[in-house]
């Protein structure tokens, strides 16, 4: 039941995410005007705007002019709904689940805008850094870099303070270090290896989940991006450019990391420290 209701909430939210994906990169408002068919300009009626169902009933075409509607719309709605159901089944209804749902939706938007437009909107990345830091005192992050810093300073602060420090430190370090790497790469090669959007996105992931989990996401995302790049060159004989943009890989890695990072990091510590 929890999962079913969450699935429905996810469908409705997914519908709004589609609006964000389409309008934010173009710098348009997500509140008004109402959605229109991009070809004939017909305002889309509420009954033709029901998540998932309308796309199926209309067979992916505009009711008036039969222009094709991108399958991205139902895909985003379904993916968001499925993730909400999974999160609710995993952790029930809790503040932590609400945070995971919010983050999953933000990753879906970033995945799509980076894929379609090579843009990672500041509304999500910079907004997400602020939001992640603001939530951290209320939803304590796992032990991470801040705990090591406090240990070295022989300090023993309250849990909310450790969590806030971990979140803020993560945002600063990921933002700062990745920005420097990007700058050095740019000076050496003369091309942009890492966009500023990717840097802000990594800082946002660190602000939401802390340094160890952000490192895991960065590692998994880079590995996936590199293997896909090699596969594209070797198998399809095409240029690197045909691989997905990096932000999409980060988004795809960040969602499963929410569920499994604790186990993976614990296994890693166990394995490296014997
Ligand atoms: Zn139309």
mmCIF file of C-alpha atoms and ligand atoms in Angstrom:
data_model
loop_
_atom_site.group_PDB
_atom_site.id
_atom_site.type_symbol
_atom_site.label_atom_id
_atom_site.label_comp_id
_atom_site.label_asym_id
_atom_site.label_seq_id
_atom_site.Cartn_x
_atom_site.Cartn_y
_atom_site.Cartn_z
ATOM 1 C CA UNK A 1 0.000 0.000 0.000
ATOM 2 C CA UNK A 2 2.785 2.402 0.979
ATOM 3 C CA UNK A 3 4.566 1.571 -2.253
ATOM 4 C CA UNK A 4 1.392 1.968 -4.358
ATOM 5 C CA UNK A 5 0.569 5.423 -2.957
ATOM 6 C CA UNK A 6 4.197 6.451 -3.393
ATOM 7 C CA UNK A 7 4.042 5.248 -7.009
ATOM 8 C CA UNK A 8 1.053 7.567 -7.650
ATOM 9 C CA UNK A 9 2.822 10.511 -5.963
ATOM 10 C CA UNK A 10 5.842 9.728 -8.131
ATOM 11 C CA UNK A 11 3.723 9.838 -11.309
ATOM 12 C CA UNK A 12 2.340 13.282 -10.423
ATOM 13 C CA UNK A 13 5.750 14.628 -9.438
ATOM 14 C CA UNK A 14 7.226 13.088 -12.588
ATOM 15 C CA UNK A 15 4.778 15.097 -14.654
ATOM 16 C CA UNK A 16 6.126 18.297 -13.037
ATOM 17 C CA UNK A 17 9.715 17.114 -13.583
ATOM 18 C CA UNK A 18 8.989 16.973 -17.323
ATOM 19 C CA UNK A 19 8.029 20.637 -17.204
ATOM 20 C CA UNK A 20 11.290 21.476 -15.380
ATOM 21 C CA UNK A 21 13.354 19.436 -17.861
ATOM 22 C CA UNK A 22 11.815 21.270 -20.795
ATOM 23 C CA UNK A 23 11.686 24.808 -19.407
ATOM 24 C CA UNK A 24 14.654 25.340 -17.065
ATOM 25 C CA UNK A 25 17.382 24.957 -19.719
ATOM 26 C CA UNK A 26 15.463 27.504 -21.846
ATOM 27 C CA UNK A 27 15.227 29.880 -18.874
ATOM 28 C CA UNK A 28 11.411 29.723 -18.803
ATOM 29 C CA UNK A 29 9.062 29.678 -15.804
ATOM 30 C CA UNK A 30 7.896 26.264 -14.618
ATOM 31 C CA UNK A 31 4.684 27.718 -13.114
ATOM 32 C CA UNK A 32 2.999 29.326 -16.137
ATOM 33 C CA UNK A 33 1.848 29.265 -18.898
ATOM 34 C CA UNK A 34 0.070 25.917 -19.280
ATOM 35 C CA UNK A 35 1.727 23.300 -21.480
ATOM 36 C CA UNK A 36 1.141 23.517 -25.216
ATOM 37 C CA UNK A 37 1.828 21.247 -28.160
ATOM 38 C CA UNK A 38 5.164 22.470 -29.593
ATOM 39 C CA UNK A 39 3.861 22.076 -33.163
ATOM 40 C CA UNK A 40 0.253 23.327 -33.275
ATOM 41 C CA UNK A 41 0.298 25.433 -30.093
ATOM 42 C CA UNK A 42 -2.854 23.788 -28.727
ATOM 43 C CA UNK A 43 -3.117 24.124 -24.923
ATOM 44 C CA UNK A 44 -3.027 20.609 -23.492
ATOM 45 C CA UNK A 45 -6.247 19.770 -21.609
ATOM 46 C CA UNK A 46 -6.007 18.176 -18.158
ATOM 47 C CA UNK A 47 -7.431 14.897 -19.462
ATOM 48 C CA UNK A 48 -4.663 14.724 -22.052
ATOM 49 C CA UNK A 49 -2.069 15.474 -19.367
ATOM 50 C CA UNK A 50 -2.658 12.511 -17.038
ATOM 51 C CA UNK A 51 0.744 10.946 -16.316
ATOM 52 C CA UNK A 52 1.521 7.774 -18.292
ATOM 53 C CA UNK A 53 -2.154 7.081 -19.192
ATOM 54 C CA UNK A 54 -2.619 9.988 -21.611
ATOM 55 C CA UNK A 55 0.520 9.060 -23.507
ATOM 56 C CA UNK A 56 -0.735 5.489 -23.903
ATOM 57 C CA UNK A 57 -4.320 6.520 -24.841
ATOM 58 C CA UNK A 58 -3.116 9.087 -27.374
ATOM 59 C CA UNK A 59 -0.518 6.603 -28.643
ATOM 60 C CA UNK A 60 2.186 9.223 -28.208
ATOM 61 C CA UNK A 61 0.594 11.842 -30.488
ATOM 62 C CA UNK A 62 -0.992 15.301 -30.067
ATOM 63 C CA UNK A 63 -4.828 15.023 -30.115
ATOM 64 C CA UNK A 64 -5.173 17.945 -32.543
ATOM 65 C CA UNK A 65 -2.255 17.765 -34.984
ATOM 66 C CA UNK A 66 -0.923 14.231 -34.318
ATOM 67 C CA UNK A 67 2.626 15.515 -33.763
ATOM 68 C CA UNK A 68 4.709 12.878 -32.000
ATOM 69 C CA UNK A 69 5.123 13.370 -28.247
ATOM 70 C CA UNK A 70 8.593 12.452 -26.989
ATOM 71 C CA UNK A 71 8.687 9.086 -25.165
ATOM 72 C CA UNK A 72 10.793 10.952 -22.599
ATOM 73 C CA UNK A 73 7.569 12.157 -20.923
ATOM 74 C CA UNK A 74 6.170 8.742 -19.936
ATOM 75 C CA UNK A 75 9.698 7.435 -19.251
ATOM 76 C CA UNK A 76 10.437 10.217 -16.755
ATOM 77 C CA UNK A 77 7.031 9.741 -15.099
ATOM 78 C CA UNK A 78 7.463 5.992 -14.813
ATOM 79 C CA UNK A 79 11.082 6.107 -13.606
ATOM 80 C CA UNK A 80 10.234 8.688 -10.948
ATOM 81 C CA UNK A 81 7.192 6.683 -9.815
ATOM 82 C CA UNK A 82 9.157 3.415 -9.681
ATOM 83 C CA UNK A 83 11.919 5.050 -7.620
ATOM 84 C CA UNK A 84 9.383 6.529 -5.156
ATOM 85 C CA UNK A 85 7.794 3.095 -4.730
ATOM 86 C CA UNK A 86 11.218 1.488 -4.224
ATOM 87 C CA UNK A 87 12.257 4.103 -1.652
ATOM 88 C CA UNK A 88 8.969 3.718 0.269
ATOM 89 C CA UNK A 89 9.294 -0.080 0.215
ATOM 90 C CA UNK A 90 12.900 0.269 1.441
ATOM 91 C CA UNK A 91 12.441 2.809 4.240
ATOM 92 C CA UNK A 92 8.689 3.342 4.732
ATOM 93 C CA UNK A 93 7.344 6.859 5.125
ATOM 94 C CA UNK A 94 10.007 8.853 6.912
ATOM 95 C CA UNK A 95 11.914 12.105 6.577
ATOM 96 C CA UNK A 96 14.859 10.106 5.241
ATOM 97 C CA UNK A 97 12.628 8.599 2.516
ATOM 98 C CA UNK A 98 11.326 12.070 1.613
ATOM 99 C CA UNK A 99 14.913 13.275 1.224
ATOM 100 C CA UNK A 100 15.748 10.265 -0.977
ATOM 101 C CA UNK A 101 12.669 10.915 -3.160
ATOM 102 C CA UNK A 102 13.570 14.570 -3.551
ATOM 103 C CA UNK A 103 17.135 13.657 -4.486
ATOM 104 C CA UNK A 104 16.030 10.949 -6.940
ATOM 105 C CA UNK A 105 13.756 13.442 -8.724
ATOM 106 C CA UNK A 106 16.567 15.985 -8.925
ATOM 107 C CA UNK A 107 18.862 13.347 -10.446
ATOM 108 C CA UNK A 108 16.226 12.500 -13.070
ATOM 109 C CA UNK A 109 16.034 16.172 -14.106
ATOM 110 C CA UNK A 110 19.842 16.481 -14.308
ATOM 111 C CA UNK A 111 20.149 13.192 -16.234
ATOM 112 C CA UNK A 112 17.673 14.441 -18.857
ATOM 113 C CA UNK A 113 18.799 18.061 -19.224
ATOM 114 C CA UNK A 114 22.455 17.030 -19.544
ATOM 115 C CA UNK A 115 21.521 14.370 -22.102
ATOM 116 C CA UNK A 116 19.256 16.606 -24.171
ATOM 117 C CA UNK A 117 20.890 20.028 -23.857
ATOM 118 C CA UNK A 118 24.277 19.503 -22.164
ATOM 119 C CA UNK A 119 22.979 21.740 -19.375
ATOM 120 C CA UNK A 120 22.862 21.101 -15.620
ATOM 121 C CA UNK A 121 20.491 23.842 -14.353
ATOM 122 C CA UNK A 122 21.666 25.888 -11.344
ATOM 123 C CA UNK A 123 18.132 25.585 -9.947
ATOM 124 C CA UNK A 124 19.006 21.960 -9.160
ATOM 125 C CA UNK A 125 22.793 22.001 -8.618
ATOM 126 C CA UNK A 126 23.240 25.222 -6.634
ATOM 127 C CA UNK A 127 19.748 24.915 -5.126
ATOM 128 C CA UNK A 128 20.652 21.337 -4.176
ATOM 129 C CA UNK A 129 23.878 22.390 -2.419
ATOM 130 C CA UNK A 130 21.897 24.827 -0.250
ATOM 131 C CA UNK A 131 19.130 22.282 0.367
ATOM 132 C CA UNK A 132 21.558 19.458 1.202
ATOM 133 C CA UNK A 133 23.376 21.605 3.780
ATOM 134 C CA UNK A 134 20.061 22.864 5.221
ATOM 135 C CA UNK A 135 18.741 19.304 5.689
ATOM 136 C CA UNK A 136 21.958 17.856 7.173
ATOM 137 C CA UNK A 137 21.412 18.880 10.846
ATOM 138 C CA UNK A 138 17.968 17.221 10.842
ATOM 139 C CA UNK A 139 18.878 14.025 8.982
ATOM 140 C CA UNK A 140 22.343 13.048 10.310
ATOM 141 C CA UNK A 141 24.797 11.857 7.666
ATOM 142 C CA UNK A 142 26.974 8.796 8.249
ATOM 143 C CA UNK A 143 30.437 9.345 9.701
ATOM 144 C CA UNK A 144 32.841 10.755 7.127
ATOM 145 C CA UNK A 145 35.601 13.276 6.653
ATOM 146 C CA UNK A 146 34.274 15.720 9.272
ATOM 147 C CA UNK A 147 34.613 13.044 11.969
ATOM 148 C CA UNK A 148 38.292 12.630 11.094
ATOM 149 C CA UNK A 149 38.776 16.407 11.265
ATOM 150 C CA UNK A 150 37.028 16.613 14.662
ATOM 151 C CA UNK A 151 39.102 13.666 15.906
ATOM 152 C CA UNK A 152 42.339 15.401 14.873
ATOM 153 C CA UNK A 153 41.167 18.568 16.652
ATOM 154 C CA UNK A 154 40.231 16.473 19.728
ATOM 155 C CA UNK A 155 36.681 17.855 19.538
ATOM 156 C CA UNK A 156 33.507 15.911 20.222
ATOM 157 C CA UNK A 157 30.586 17.960 18.872
ATOM 158 C CA UNK A 158 26.871 17.080 18.876
ATOM 159 C CA UNK A 159 25.572 14.750 16.088
ATOM 160 C CA UNK A 160 23.744 17.551 14.255
ATOM 161 C CA UNK A 161 26.959 19.589 14.217
ATOM 162 C CA UNK A 162 29.033 16.690 12.808
ATOM 163 C CA UNK A 163 26.434 16.152 10.102
ATOM 164 C CA UNK A 164 26.308 19.837 9.172
ATOM 165 C CA UNK A 165 30.112 19.971 9.052
ATOM 166 C CA UNK A 166 30.247 16.848 6.849
ATOM 167 C CA UNK A 167 27.724 18.304 4.409
ATOM 168 C CA UNK A 168 29.350 21.756 4.177
ATOM 169 C CA UNK A 169 32.884 20.312 4.030
ATOM 170 C CA UNK A 170 31.791 17.929 1.271
ATOM 171 C CA UNK A 171 30.328 20.745 -0.820
ATOM 172 C CA UNK A 172 33.445 22.911 -0.425
ATOM 173 C CA UNK A 173 35.952 20.114 -1.072
ATOM 174 C CA UNK A 174 34.157 18.572 -4.050
ATOM 175 C CA UNK A 175 33.399 21.980 -5.507
ATOM 176 C CA UNK A 176 36.927 23.284 -4.927
ATOM 177 C CA UNK A 177 39.012 20.245 -5.857
ATOM 178 C CA UNK A 178 37.057 19.355 -8.986
ATOM 179 C CA UNK A 179 37.073 22.987 -10.089
ATOM 180 C CA UNK A 180 40.897 23.008 -9.752
ATOM 181 C CA UNK A 181 41.246 19.752 -11.715
ATOM 182 C CA UNK A 182 39.039 21.202 -14.441
ATOM 183 C CA UNK A 183 41.109 24.397 -14.532
ATOM 184 C CA UNK A 184 44.431 22.509 -14.742
ATOM 185 C CA UNK A 185 43.050 20.244 -17.470
ATOM 186 C CA UNK A 186 41.833 23.302 -19.366
ATOM 187 C CA UNK A 187 45.245 25.048 -19.096
ATOM 188 C CA UNK A 188 47.117 21.918 -20.218
ATOM 189 C CA UNK A 189 44.874 20.668 -23.014
ATOM 190 C CA UNK A 190 43.010 23.814 -23.971
ATOM 191 C CA UNK A 191 39.657 21.995 -23.872
ATOM 192 C CA UNK A 192 37.004 21.756 -21.213
ATOM 193 C CA UNK A 193 37.330 18.306 -19.618
ATOM 194 C CA UNK A 194 34.981 19.011 -16.761
ATOM 195 C CA UNK A 195 32.280 21.627 -17.025
ATOM 196 C CA UNK A 196 31.379 23.901 -14.149
ATOM 197 C CA UNK A 197 27.949 22.230 -14.108
ATOM 198 C CA UNK A 198 29.562 18.837 -13.345
ATOM 199 C CA UNK A 199 31.538 20.434 -10.487
ATOM 200 C CA UNK A 200 28.424 21.996 -8.959
ATOM 201 C CA UNK A 201 26.588 18.702 -9.339
ATOM 202 C CA UNK A 202 29.327 16.749 -7.515
ATOM 203 C CA UNK A 203 29.317 19.372 -4.744
ATOM 204 C CA UNK A 204 25.549 18.948 -4.479
ATOM 205 C CA UNK A 205 25.830 15.152 -4.144
ATOM 206 C CA UNK A 206 28.436 15.651 -1.381
ATOM 207 C CA UNK A 207 26.197 18.183 0.416
ATOM 208 C CA UNK A 208 23.319 15.678 0.347
ATOM 209 C CA UNK A 209 25.155 12.497 1.347
ATOM 210 C CA UNK A 210 28.624 13.346 2.684
ATOM 211 C CA UNK A 211 32.150 12.840 1.371
ATOM 212 C CA UNK A 212 32.499 8.998 1.294
ATOM 213 C CA UNK A 213 29.269 8.469 -0.667
ATOM 214 C CA UNK A 214 30.084 11.334 -3.069
ATOM 215 C CA UNK A 215 33.513 9.769 -3.711
ATOM 216 C CA UNK A 216 31.822 6.446 -4.448
ATOM 217 C CA UNK A 217 29.418 8.119 -6.909
ATOM 218 C CA UNK A 218 32.252 9.993 -8.605
ATOM 219 C CA UNK A 219 34.267 6.776 -8.922
ATOM 220 C CA UNK A 220 31.344 4.701 -10.250
ATOM 221 C CA UNK A 221 30.238 7.481 -12.614
ATOM 222 C CA UNK A 222 33.763 7.936 -14.019
ATOM 223 C CA UNK A 223 34.188 4.190 -14.458
ATOM 224 C CA UNK A 224 30.862 3.914 -16.307
ATOM 225 C CA UNK A 225 31.643 6.959 -18.457
ATOM 226 C CA UNK A 226 35.115 5.628 -19.361
ATOM 227 C CA UNK A 227 33.855 2.116 -20.215
ATOM 228 C CA UNK A 228 31.002 3.489 -22.291
ATOM 229 C CA UNK A 229 33.448 5.824 -24.056
ATOM 230 C CA UNK A 230 35.789 2.946 -24.901
ATOM 231 C CA UNK A 231 32.845 0.788 -26.023
ATOM 232 C CA UNK A 232 31.561 3.537 -28.322
ATOM 233 C CA UNK A 233 34.972 3.927 -29.940
ATOM 234 C CA UNK A 234 35.720 0.191 -30.236
ATOM 235 C CA UNK A 235 32.313 -1.261 -31.098
ATOM 236 C CA UNK A 236 30.560 1.524 -32.973
ATOM 237 C CA UNK A 237 33.765 3.041 -34.358
ATOM 238 C CA UNK A 238 32.455 6.458 -33.447
ATOM 239 C CA UNK A 239 33.930 9.442 -31.672
ATOM 240 C CA UNK A 240 33.992 9.747 -27.860
ATOM 241 C CA UNK A 241 31.379 12.471 -28.230
ATOM 242 C CA UNK A 242 28.664 9.854 -28.799
ATOM 243 C CA UNK A 243 28.895 8.691 -25.204
ATOM 244 C CA UNK A 244 26.513 10.244 -22.669
ATOM 245 C CA UNK A 245 27.525 13.525 -21.001
ATOM 246 C CA UNK A 246 29.241 13.111 -17.622
ATOM 247 C CA UNK A 247 26.408 14.594 -15.529
ATOM 248 C CA UNK A 248 24.093 11.835 -16.782
ATOM 249 C CA UNK A 249 26.541 9.173 -15.531
ATOM 250 C CA UNK A 250 26.830 10.907 -12.156
ATOM 251 C CA UNK A 251 23.028 10.971 -11.863
ATOM 252 C CA UNK A 252 22.748 7.312 -12.832
ATOM 253 C CA UNK A 253 25.377 6.354 -10.226
ATOM 254 C CA UNK A 254 24.006 8.598 -7.455
ATOM 255 C CA UNK A 255 20.568 6.932 -7.319
ATOM 256 C CA UNK A 256 21.647 3.314 -6.633
ATOM 257 C CA UNK A 257 24.336 4.673 -4.257
ATOM 258 C CA UNK A 258 21.513 5.983 -2.009
ATOM 259 C CA UNK A 259 20.415 2.391 -1.389
ATOM 260 C CA UNK A 260 23.706 0.530 -1.271
ATOM 261 C CA UNK A 261 26.569 2.918 -0.428
ATOM 262 C CA UNK A 262 26.665 1.858 3.252
ATOM 263 C CA UNK A 263 27.279 -1.796 2.358
ATOM 264 C CA UNK A 264 29.775 -0.972 -0.398
ATOM 265 C CA UNK A 265 31.771 1.461 1.762
ATOM 266 C CA UNK A 266 31.756 -0.954 4.729
ATOM 267 C CA UNK A 267 33.016 -3.721 2.440
ATOM 268 C CA UNK A 268 35.685 -1.365 1.078
ATOM 269 C CA UNK A 269 36.963 -0.380 4.559
ATOM 270 C CA UNK A 270 36.985 -3.991 5.627
ATOM 271 C CA UNK A 271 38.871 -5.017 2.498
ATOM 272 C CA UNK A 272 41.476 -2.194 2.614
ATOM 273 C CA UNK A 273 42.117 -2.207 6.353
ATOM 274 C CA UNK A 274 42.080 -6.007 6.639
HETATM 275 ZN ZN1 LIG B 1 -0.364 19.530 -31.774
#
